[in-house]
């Protein structure tokens, strides 16, 4: 299953809607667009992936990278995107360990409020394992 379809199905589930049409209206896409995702293997635009991830409270980075890998026409290019996603996951792991030493759980919300890290940074750290799972 492609990244876009997998994410779209999770999005529909979160919204508790069954039809592609209803979920597509929420995203502002035409039924033909969703049909292209399903039948032609095309991927959602990055802004749509980000919109779905916001609703799911997930970091969009692994989904964006996977969509790029899925969209690559040359298998070698797909592997490049997958390697980048893996490297990103490893880099995020290192960042998470360093940040965990600097901030206790009690201080995390304060750090976010003070602008130390945004919601995506914290989301990225909490979803590092998810990124590697999605790509495998």
PDB file of C-alpha atoms in Angstrom:
ATOM      1  CA  UNK A   1       0.000   0.000   0.000  1.00  0.00           C
ATOM      2  CA  UNK A   2       1.343   3.435  -0.885  1.00  0.00           C
ATOM      3  CA  UNK A   3       2.183   6.022   1.765  1.00  0.00           C
ATOM      4  CA  UNK A   4      -0.630   8.282   0.623  1.00  0.00           C
ATOM      5  CA  UNK A   5      -3.287   5.562   0.724  1.00  0.00           C
ATOM      6  CA  UNK A   6      -2.117   4.268   4.093  1.00  0.00           C
ATOM      7  CA  UNK A   7      -2.164   7.787   5.545  1.00  0.00           C
ATOM      8  CA  UNK A   8      -5.504   8.573   3.909  1.00  0.00           C
ATOM      9  CA  UNK A   9      -7.074   5.447   5.428  1.00  0.00           C
ATOM     10  CA  UNK A  10      -5.783   6.448   8.883  1.00  0.00           C
ATOM     11  CA  UNK A  11      -7.163   9.945   8.293  1.00  0.00           C
ATOM     12  CA  UNK A  12     -10.596   8.577   7.382  1.00  0.00           C
ATOM     13  CA  UNK A  13     -10.546   6.330  10.429  1.00  0.00           C
ATOM     14  CA  UNK A  14      -9.727   9.265  12.712  1.00  0.00           C
ATOM     15  CA  UNK A  15     -12.550  11.291  11.184  1.00  0.00           C
ATOM     16  CA  UNK A  16     -14.875   8.283  11.446  1.00  0.00           C
ATOM     17  CA  UNK A  17     -15.905   8.659   7.810  1.00  0.00           C
ATOM     18  CA  UNK A  18     -16.175   5.721   5.470  1.00  0.00           C
ATOM     19  CA  UNK A  19     -16.246   7.335   2.078  1.00  0.00           C
ATOM     20  CA  UNK A  20     -13.295   8.665   0.152  1.00  0.00           C
ATOM     21  CA  UNK A  21     -15.545  11.456  -1.090  1.00  0.00           C
ATOM     22  CA  UNK A  22     -16.347  12.782   2.405  1.00  0.00           C
ATOM     23  CA  UNK A  23     -12.710  12.689   3.511  1.00  0.00           C
ATOM     24  CA  UNK A  24     -11.637  14.262   0.208  1.00  0.00           C
ATOM     25  CA  UNK A  25     -14.024  17.163   0.761  1.00  0.00           C
ATOM     26  CA  UNK A  26     -12.440  17.834   4.139  1.00  0.00           C
ATOM     27  CA  UNK A  27      -9.025  17.907   2.462  1.00  0.00           C
ATOM     28  CA  UNK A  28     -10.347  19.979  -0.434  1.00  0.00           C
ATOM     29  CA  UNK A  29      -9.476  17.442  -3.126  1.00  0.00           C
ATOM     30  CA  UNK A  30     -11.577  16.159  -5.994  1.00  0.00           C
ATOM     31  CA  UNK A  31     -12.727  12.536  -6.177  1.00  0.00           C
ATOM     32  CA  UNK A  32     -10.523  12.090  -9.269  1.00  0.00           C
ATOM     33  CA  UNK A  33      -7.472  12.982  -7.195  1.00  0.00           C
ATOM     34  CA  UNK A  34      -8.230  10.228  -4.697  1.00  0.00           C
ATOM     35  CA  UNK A  35      -8.929   7.845  -7.546  1.00  0.00           C
ATOM     36  CA  UNK A  36      -5.465   8.642  -8.931  1.00  0.00           C
ATOM     37  CA  UNK A  37      -3.924   7.864  -5.534  1.00  0.00           C
ATOM     38  CA  UNK A  38      -5.668   4.503  -5.507  1.00  0.00           C
ATOM     39  CA  UNK A  39      -5.317   3.412  -9.142  1.00  0.00           C
ATOM     40  CA  UNK A  40      -2.263   5.193 -10.523  1.00  0.00           C
ATOM     41  CA  UNK A  41      -0.047   5.208  -7.457  1.00  0.00           C
ATOM     42  CA  UNK A  42       0.248   8.978  -7.422  1.00  0.00           C
ATOM     43  CA  UNK A  43       1.019  10.591  -4.075  1.00  0.00           C
ATOM     44  CA  UNK A  44      -0.676  13.386  -2.187  1.00  0.00           C
ATOM     45  CA  UNK A  45       0.863  16.828  -2.284  1.00  0.00           C
ATOM     46  CA  UNK A  46       3.062  17.647   0.731  1.00  0.00           C
ATOM     47  CA  UNK A  47       0.511  20.159   2.059  1.00  0.00           C
ATOM     48  CA  UNK A  48      -2.147  17.419   2.103  1.00  0.00           C
ATOM     49  CA  UNK A  49       0.186  14.974   3.831  1.00  0.00           C
ATOM     50  CA  UNK A  50       0.900  17.634   6.427  1.00  0.00           C
ATOM     51  CA  UNK A  51      -2.828  18.340   6.870  1.00  0.00           C
ATOM     52  CA  UNK A  52      -3.609  14.655   7.423  1.00  0.00           C
ATOM     53  CA  UNK A  53      -0.699  14.302   9.847  1.00  0.00           C
ATOM     54  CA  UNK A  54      -1.896  17.278  11.884  1.00  0.00           C
ATOM     55  CA  UNK A  55      -5.272  15.608  12.312  1.00  0.00           C
ATOM     56  CA  UNK A  56      -3.555  12.354  13.276  1.00  0.00           C
ATOM     57  CA  UNK A  57      -1.091  14.201  15.548  1.00  0.00           C
ATOM     58  CA  UNK A  58       1.827  12.597  13.733  1.00  0.00           C
ATOM     59  CA  UNK A  59       5.067  13.987  12.434  1.00  0.00           C
ATOM     60  CA  UNK A  60       4.715  14.446   8.647  1.00  0.00           C
ATOM     61  CA  UNK A  61       8.417  13.865   7.906  1.00  0.00           C
ATOM     62  CA  UNK A  62       8.361  10.058   7.649  1.00  0.00           C
ATOM     63  CA  UNK A  63       5.216  10.175   5.523  1.00  0.00           C
ATOM     64  CA  UNK A  64       6.688  12.827   3.209  1.00  0.00           C
ATOM     65  CA  UNK A  65       9.864  10.815   2.753  1.00  0.00           C
ATOM     66  CA  UNK A  66       7.953   7.616   2.135  1.00  0.00           C
ATOM     67  CA  UNK A  67       5.727   9.374  -0.418  1.00  0.00           C
ATOM     68  CA  UNK A  68       8.852  10.523  -2.250  1.00  0.00           C
ATOM     69  CA  UNK A  69      10.232   6.987  -2.216  1.00  0.00           C
ATOM     70  CA  UNK A  70       6.911   5.619  -3.505  1.00  0.00           C
ATOM     71  CA  UNK A  71       6.798   8.210  -6.271  1.00  0.00           C
ATOM     72  CA  UNK A  72      10.314   7.572  -7.546  1.00  0.00           C
ATOM     73  CA  UNK A  73      10.142   6.051 -11.035  1.00  0.00           C
ATOM     74  CA  UNK A  74      13.662   4.712 -10.835  1.00  0.00           C
ATOM     75  CA  UNK A  75      14.125   2.094  -8.085  1.00  0.00           C
ATOM     76  CA  UNK A  76      17.552   3.554  -7.326  1.00  0.00           C
ATOM     77  CA  UNK A  77      15.948   6.918  -6.580  1.00  0.00           C
ATOM     78  CA  UNK A  78      13.431   5.213  -4.297  1.00  0.00           C
ATOM     79  CA  UNK A  79      16.296   3.664  -2.362  1.00  0.00           C
ATOM     80  CA  UNK A  80      17.919   7.076  -1.950  1.00  0.00           C
ATOM     81  CA  UNK A  81      14.741   8.407  -0.311  1.00  0.00           C
ATOM     82  CA  UNK A  82      14.511   5.362   1.946  1.00  0.00           C
ATOM     83  CA  UNK A  83      18.160   5.767   2.995  1.00  0.00           C
ATOM     84  CA  UNK A  84      17.518   9.432   3.769  1.00  0.00           C
ATOM     85  CA  UNK A  85      14.542   8.486   5.918  1.00  0.00           C
ATOM     86  CA  UNK A  86      16.637   5.923   7.768  1.00  0.00           C
ATOM     87  CA  UNK A  87      19.421   8.455   8.323  1.00  0.00           C
ATOM     88  CA  UNK A  88      16.886  10.979   9.550  1.00  0.00           C
ATOM     89  CA  UNK A  89      15.550   8.412  12.000  1.00  0.00           C
ATOM     90  CA  UNK A  90      19.032   7.743  13.321  1.00  0.00           C
ATOM     91  CA  UNK A  91      19.779  11.467  13.585  1.00  0.00           C
ATOM     92  CA  UNK A  92      16.532  12.067  15.431  1.00  0.00           C
ATOM     93  CA  UNK A  93      17.410   9.264  17.841  1.00  0.00           C
ATOM     94  CA  UNK A  94      20.654  11.007  18.716  1.00  0.00           C
ATOM     95  CA  UNK A  95      18.863  14.330  19.163  1.00  0.00           C
ATOM     96  CA  UNK A  96      16.227  12.706  21.346  1.00  0.00           C
ATOM     97  CA  UNK A  97      18.841  11.208  23.646  1.00  0.00           C
ATOM     98  CA  UNK A  98      20.638  14.524  23.973  1.00  0.00           C
ATOM     99  CA  UNK A  99      17.452  16.472  24.606  1.00  0.00           C
ATOM    100  CA  UNK A 100      16.201  13.896  27.101  1.00  0.00           C
ATOM    101  CA  UNK A 101      19.286  14.593  29.185  1.00  0.00           C
ATOM    102  CA  UNK A 102      18.676  18.333  29.035  1.00  0.00           C
ATOM    103  CA  UNK A 103      14.962  18.364  29.751  1.00  0.00           C
ATOM    104  CA  UNK A 104      12.968  16.352  32.204  1.00  0.00           C
ATOM    105  CA  UNK A 105       9.339  15.567  31.388  1.00  0.00           C
ATOM    106  CA  UNK A 106       8.284  18.407  33.672  1.00  0.00           C
ATOM    107  CA  UNK A 107      10.361  20.900  31.726  1.00  0.00           C
ATOM    108  CA  UNK A 108       9.315  19.806  28.227  1.00  0.00           C
ATOM    109  CA  UNK A 109       6.099  21.822  28.115  1.00  0.00           C
ATOM    110  CA  UNK A 110       7.918  24.855  29.471  1.00  0.00           C
ATOM    111  CA  UNK A 111      10.589  24.510  26.776  1.00  0.00           C
ATOM    112  CA  UNK A 112       7.920  24.386  24.091  1.00  0.00           C
ATOM    113  CA  UNK A 113       6.133  27.391  25.592  1.00  0.00           C
ATOM    114  CA  UNK A 114       9.396  29.342  25.689  1.00  0.00           C
ATOM    115  CA  UNK A 115      10.038  28.568  22.031  1.00  0.00           C
ATOM    116  CA  UNK A 116      12.876  26.126  22.666  1.00  0.00           C
ATOM    117  CA  UNK A 117      11.298  23.506  20.450  1.00  0.00           C
ATOM    118  CA  UNK A 118       8.102  23.511  18.439  1.00  0.00           C
ATOM    119  CA  UNK A 119       5.378  20.882  18.304  1.00  0.00           C
ATOM    120  CA  UNK A 120       6.985  19.252  15.278  1.00  0.00           C
ATOM    121  CA  UNK A 121      10.321  18.829  17.017  1.00  0.00           C
ATOM    122  CA  UNK A 122       8.724  17.067  19.969  1.00  0.00           C
ATOM    123  CA  UNK A 123       6.483  15.083  17.653  1.00  0.00           C
ATOM    124  CA  UNK A 124       9.485  14.073  15.584  1.00  0.00           C
ATOM    125  CA  UNK A 125      11.315  12.798  18.613  1.00  0.00           C
ATOM    126  CA  UNK A 126       8.331  10.825  19.826  1.00  0.00           C
ATOM    127  CA  UNK A 127       7.757   9.278  16.412  1.00  0.00           C
ATOM    128  CA  UNK A 128      11.300   8.196  15.544  1.00  0.00           C
ATOM    129  CA  UNK A 129      10.445   4.555  15.957  1.00  0.00           C
ATOM    130  CA  UNK A 130       7.320   5.090  13.894  1.00  0.00           C
ATOM    131  CA  UNK A 131       9.375   6.508  11.042  1.00  0.00           C
ATOM    132  CA  UNK A 132      11.500   3.399  10.771  1.00  0.00           C
ATOM    133  CA  UNK A 133       8.455   1.134  11.088  1.00  0.00           C
ATOM    134  CA  UNK A 134       6.599   2.944   8.312  1.00  0.00           C
ATOM    135  CA  UNK A 135       9.560   2.662   5.951  1.00  0.00           C
ATOM    136  CA  UNK A 136      10.131  -1.042   6.464  1.00  0.00           C
TER     137      UNK A 136
END
